[in-house]
Amino acid sequence: MRGLWTAGILDVMMEAGVEPDGLIGVSAGAAFGCNYKSRQIGRAIRYNMRFARDKRYSGWQSLLKSGDYYNAEFGYHVIPKQYDVFDDDAFDANPMEFYAVCTDVLTGKPVYQRLMKADYDTYEWIRASASMPLVSKVVRLDGRLLLDGGVGDSIPLEFFESIGYERNVVILTQPKGYQKEHLRLMPLMRIALRKYPEMIAAMDRRHVMYNQQLEYVAQAESEGRCLVIRPDGQIPIGHISHDAGEMRQVYEMGRSTGNRFLERVQSFFS
């Protein structure tokens, strides 16, 4: 749900007509970032608030029944087709390259999927990117077994630079000075993911990878290759929330940050 802060920033950028050549999203960054390519301002906060307490969308009941805290069918296929329609045509027509990052649970390595056409598989790739271990089933897609992209590559700046993106805006959801610690839930992860030893190993060292990526981002920032947008402090929401008011507060905080950085973003891209 920290991604709603990011969604506020992205909406401000869209309103101002900022059109990057490409966007790469990890987990919630993919689930909410796809609305940038379809140019749907406000969609992310709108449907999350609307279905905040809807048991069809998310909750422990969904987890017990389906194995997914966020209901796979309702959240990723019913809502975008019936209730808050995702603009497939606009997504397809926009030349912006959109990538979602997932993690292959058999190898523990990141998978970078380019998504240019909105169809069932694209929705599934986005779902896989945002499928958190423990509260999501492994997603079987395109011959792979996939989960949360943040395990394999939390901040994919280096990858995006490697495919030709020379100037990047990096949106982080943790404040300056943050360092990720070793996951306290690793004993549970070892049980839940016991069939996937490479995924367990990747989760066990994720904090090391993440902190190294923060160093890479800081170096790129100092060299002027990227512009980094961070919150001033901890974003006041957890990974999961059913409080629509809390969601709105975080989204508006993102909009405030987006407005504060807008001129710098425009100048950086120009």
Coordinates of C-alpha atoms in Angstrom, one line a residue:
M1 CA 0.0 0.0 0.0
R2 CA 3.0 2.3 0.2
G3 CA 2.7 2.3 -3.6
L4 CA -0.3 4.6 -3.3
W5 CA 2.2 7.3 -2.4
T6 CA 3.9 6.6 -5.7
A7 CA 0.6 6.6 -7.5
G8 CA 0.0 10.2 -6.3
I9 CA 3.3 11.3 -7.8
L10 CA 2.6 9.5 -11.1
D11 CA -0.8 11.2 -11.3
V12 CA 0.8 14.6 -10.9
M13 CA 3.3 13.8 -13.7
M14 CA 0.5 12.6 -16.0
E15 CA -1.6 15.7 -15.3
A16 CA 1.5 17.8 -16.3
G17 CA 1.9 15.9 -19.5
V18 CA 5.2 14.2 -18.6
E19 CA 5.7 11.4 -21.1
P20 CA 8.7 9.2 -20.3
D21 CA 9.9 6.7 -23.0
G22 CA 9.7 3.8 -20.6
L23 CA 8.5 2.7 -17.2
I24 CA 9.6 -0.2 -15.1
G25 CA 7.6 -1.3 -12.0
V26 CA 8.2 -3.8 -9.2
S27 CA 5.3 -5.2 -7.2
A28 CA 2.9 -2.4 -6.4
G29 CA 5.0 -0.3 -8.8
A30 CA 3.8 -2.5 -11.6
A31 CA 0.2 -2.9 -10.4
F32 CA -0.2 0.9 -10.1
G33 CA 2.4 2.0 -12.7
C34 CA 0.5 0.3 -15.6
N35 CA -2.1 3.1 -15.3
Y36 CA 0.6 5.5 -16.6
K37 CA 0.8 3.7 -19.9
S38 CA -3.0 3.7 -20.1
R39 CA -3.0 7.3 -19.0
Q40 CA -5.7 6.7 -16.3
I41 CA -5.2 9.4 -13.7
G42 CA -6.6 8.6 -10.3
R43 CA -7.5 4.9 -11.2
A44 CA -5.2 3.3 -8.6
I45 CA -6.5 5.3 -5.6
R46 CA -10.1 5.1 -6.9
Y47 CA -10.5 1.3 -7.0
N48 CA -8.4 0.7 -3.9
M49 CA -10.6 3.0 -1.9
R50 CA -13.8 1.6 -3.4
F51 CA -12.9 -2.0 -2.6
A52 CA -11.0 -1.5 0.6
R53 CA -13.3 -3.5 2.7
D54 CA -14.8 -5.7 -0.1
K55 CA -14.1 -9.4 0.8
R56 CA -14.2 -10.2 -2.9
Y57 CA -11.1 -8.0 -3.4
S58 CA -8.9 -8.9 -0.4
G59 CA -8.8 -10.3 3.1
W60 CA -8.1 -13.3 5.2
Q61 CA -11.2 -15.0 3.8
S62 CA -9.8 -14.7 0.3
L63 CA -6.5 -16.1 1.5
L64 CA -8.1 -19.1 3.2
K65 CA -10.3 -19.9 0.2
S66 CA -8.0 -19.1 -2.7
G67 CA -4.5 -18.9 -1.3
D68 CA -4.2 -15.2 -2.3
Y69 CA -4.8 -12.4 0.1
Y70 CA -5.6 -10.2 -2.9
N71 CA -8.1 -12.2 -4.9
A72 CA -6.5 -13.1 -8.2
E73 CA -9.6 -13.3 -10.4
F74 CA -11.5 -10.5 -8.9
G75 CA -8.6 -8.0 -8.4
Y76 CA -6.8 -8.6 -11.7
H77 CA -9.6 -9.6 -14.1
V78 CA -13.0 -8.7 -12.8
I79 CA -12.3 -5.1 -11.6
P80 CA -10.4 -4.0 -14.7
K81 CA -13.1 -5.5 -17.0
Q82 CA -16.3 -4.6 -15.1
Y83 CA -15.9 -2.1 -12.2
D84 CA -13.0 0.2 -12.9
V85 CA -12.3 -0.6 -16.5
F86 CA -8.6 -0.6 -17.6
D87 CA -8.2 1.2 -20.9
D88 CA -6.7 -1.6 -23.0
D89 CA -6.8 0.5 -26.2
A90 CA -4.9 3.4 -24.6
F91 CA -2.4 1.1 -23.1
D92 CA -1.7 -0.6 -26.5
A93 CA -1.6 2.7 -28.4
N94 CA 0.9 4.4 -26.0
P95 CA 4.4 3.7 -27.4
M96 CA 5.8 4.0 -23.8
E97 CA 7.7 0.7 -23.0
F98 CA 6.3 -0.9 -19.8
Y99 CA 8.2 -3.6 -17.9
A100 CA 7.1 -5.6 -14.9
V101 CA 9.7 -7.3 -12.7
C102 CA 8.9 -10.7 -11.2
T103 CA 11.0 -13.3 -9.5
D104 CA 11.4 -16.9 -10.8
V105 CA 11.0 -19.1 -7.7
L106 CA 13.0 -21.9 -9.2
T107 CA 16.1 -19.8 -9.7
G108 CA 15.6 -16.9 -7.3
K109 CA 16.5 -14.6 -10.2
P110 CA 14.6 -11.6 -11.6
V111 CA 12.5 -11.8 -14.8
Y112 CA 12.0 -8.6 -16.7
Q113 CA 8.8 -8.8 -18.8
R114 CA 8.1 -6.1 -21.5
L115 CA 4.4 -5.6 -21.7
M116 CA 3.1 -3.6 -24.6
K117 CA -0.4 -5.1 -25.2
A118 CA -3.1 -5.3 -22.5
D119 CA -4.4 -8.8 -22.4
Y120 CA -5.0 -11.6 -20.0
D121 CA -1.3 -12.5 -19.8
T122 CA -0.3 -8.9 -19.2
Y123 CA -2.7 -8.8 -16.2
E124 CA -1.1 -12.0 -14.9
W125 CA 2.4 -10.7 -15.3
I126 CA 1.4 -7.7 -13.2
R127 CA -0.3 -9.9 -10.6
A128 CA 2.9 -12.1 -10.4
S129 CA 5.0 -9.0 -9.8
A130 CA 2.8 -8.0 -6.9
S131 CA 2.3 -11.5 -5.4
M132 CA 3.9 -11.3 -1.9
P133 CA 5.2 -14.6 -0.5
L134 CA 3.2 -16.1 2.4
V135 CA 0.0 -14.4 1.3
S136 CA 0.0 -15.3 -2.4
K137 CA 0.2 -18.5 -4.5
V138 CA 3.0 -19.0 -6.9
V139 CA 1.8 -17.7 -10.3
R140 CA 2.3 -20.2 -13.2
L141 CA 2.9 -18.2 -16.4
D142 CA 4.7 -18.7 -19.7
G143 CA 6.5 -21.8 -18.4
R144 CA 7.7 -20.1 -15.3
L145 CA 6.8 -20.1 -11.6
L146 CA 6.7 -16.5 -10.4
L147 CA 6.3 -14.3 -7.3
D148 CA 7.1 -10.8 -6.0
G149 CA 9.6 -9.0 -8.2
G150 CA 11.0 -7.2 -5.2
V151 CA 12.8 -10.4 -4.2
G152 CA 14.9 -10.6 -7.4
D153 CA 15.4 -6.9 -8.1
S154 CA 13.8 -4.3 -5.8
I155 CA 15.2 -1.2 -7.6
P156 CA 15.8 -2.1 -11.2
L157 CA 17.7 1.1 -12.2
E158 CA 20.8 -0.9 -13.3
F159 CA 18.7 -3.1 -15.6
F160 CA 16.9 -0.1 -17.2
E161 CA 20.2 1.6 -17.8
S162 CA 21.5 -1.6 -19.4
I163 CA 18.8 -1.6 -22.0
G164 CA 19.4 2.0 -23.0
Y165 CA 17.5 4.3 -20.6
E166 CA 20.1 6.9 -19.8
R167 CA 18.1 9.4 -17.7
N168 CA 15.7 7.9 -15.1
V169 CA 13.4 9.2 -12.4
V170 CA 13.6 6.7 -9.5
I171 CA 10.7 6.7 -7.0
L172 CA 11.5 5.1 -3.7
T173 CA 9.0 4.5 -0.9
Q174 CA 11.6 4.7 1.9
P175 CA 13.2 7.9 3.2
K176 CA 16.9 8.8 2.8
G177 CA 19.2 6.8 5.1
Y178 CA 16.9 3.8 5.2
Q179 CA 18.6 0.4 5.3
K180 CA 16.7 -2.8 4.9
E181 CA 17.2 -5.4 7.6
H182 CA 17.2 -9.2 7.4
L183 CA 13.7 -10.5 7.1
R184 CA 12.4 -11.6 10.5
L185 CA 9.8 -13.9 8.9
M186 CA 12.5 -16.1 7.3
P187 CA 11.6 -19.1 9.5
L188 CA 8.1 -19.0 8.1
M189 CA 9.4 -18.4 4.5
R190 CA 11.6 -21.5 4.8
I191 CA 8.5 -23.6 5.6
A192 CA 6.2 -22.0 3.0
L193 CA 8.7 -22.0 0.2
R194 CA 10.5 -25.3 1.1
K195 CA 10.1 -26.6 -2.4
Y196 CA 12.0 -23.6 -3.8
P197 CA 15.5 -23.4 -2.1
E198 CA 16.8 -20.8 -4.5
M199 CA 13.8 -18.5 -3.7
I200 CA 14.6 -19.0 0.0
A201 CA 18.2 -18.1 -0.6
A202 CA 17.2 -15.0 -2.5
M203 CA 14.9 -13.9 0.3
D204 CA 17.6 -14.6 2.9
R205 CA 19.9 -12.2 1.1
R206 CA 17.4 -9.7 -0.1
H207 CA 18.4 -7.0 2.4
V208 CA 22.0 -7.2 1.2
M209 CA 20.9 -6.8 -2.5
Y210 CA 18.5 -4.0 -1.6
N211 CA 21.1 -2.0 0.3
Q212 CA 23.6 -2.4 -2.5
Q213 CA 21.0 -1.1 -4.9
L214 CA 20.5 1.9 -2.7
E215 CA 24.3 2.6 -3.0
Y216 CA 24.0 2.2 -6.8
V217 CA 21.1 4.7 -6.9
A218 CA 23.0 7.2 -4.7
Q219 CA 26.0 7.0 -7.1
A220 CA 23.8 7.5 -10.2
E221 CA 22.1 10.4 -8.5
S222 CA 25.5 12.0 -7.6
E223 CA 26.6 11.6 -11.3
G224 CA 23.3 13.2 -12.5
R225 CA 22.1 10.0 -14.3
C226 CA 19.0 9.8 -12.2
L227 CA 16.6 12.0 -10.2
V228 CA 15.5 10.3 -7.0
I229 CA 12.1 11.1 -5.3
R230 CA 11.8 9.8 -1.7
P231 CA 9.4 10.5 1.1
D232 CA 10.7 12.8 3.8
G233 CA 9.8 10.1 6.5
Q234 CA 8.1 6.8 6.9
I235 CA 4.9 6.5 4.8
P236 CA 2.1 6.0 7.4
I237 CA 0.6 2.8 6.0
G238 CA 1.5 -0.9 6.0
H239 CA 1.9 -3.5 3.2
I240 CA -1.8 -4.2 3.6
S241 CA -4.6 -1.7 4.5
H242 CA -8.4 -1.8 4.5
D243 CA -8.8 1.9 5.6
A244 CA -9.9 4.1 2.7
G245 CA -9.1 7.2 4.6
E246 CA -5.6 6.0 5.3
M247 CA -5.2 5.2 1.6
R248 CA -6.4 8.7 0.6
Q249 CA -4.0 10.3 3.1
V250 CA -1.0 8.5 1.7
Y251 CA -2.1 9.2 -1.9
E252 CA -2.4 12.9 -1.2
M253 CA 1.0 12.9 0.5
G254 CA 2.3 11.5 -2.8
R255 CA 0.6 14.2 -4.8
S256 CA 2.1 16.9 -2.6
T257 CA 5.6 15.4 -3.1
G258 CA 4.9 15.1 -6.9
N259 CA 4.0 18.8 -7.1
R260 CA 7.1 19.7 -5.1
F261 CA 9.3 17.8 -7.5
L262 CA 7.4 18.5 -10.8
E263 CA 9.6 21.3 -12.1
R264 CA 12.7 19.3 -11.3
V265 CA 11.3 16.3 -13.2
Q266 CA 10.4 18.4 -16.2
S267 CA 13.8 20.0 -16.2
F268 CA 15.5 16.7 -15.8
F269 CA 13.7 15.1 -18.8
S270 CA 14.1 18.2 -21.0

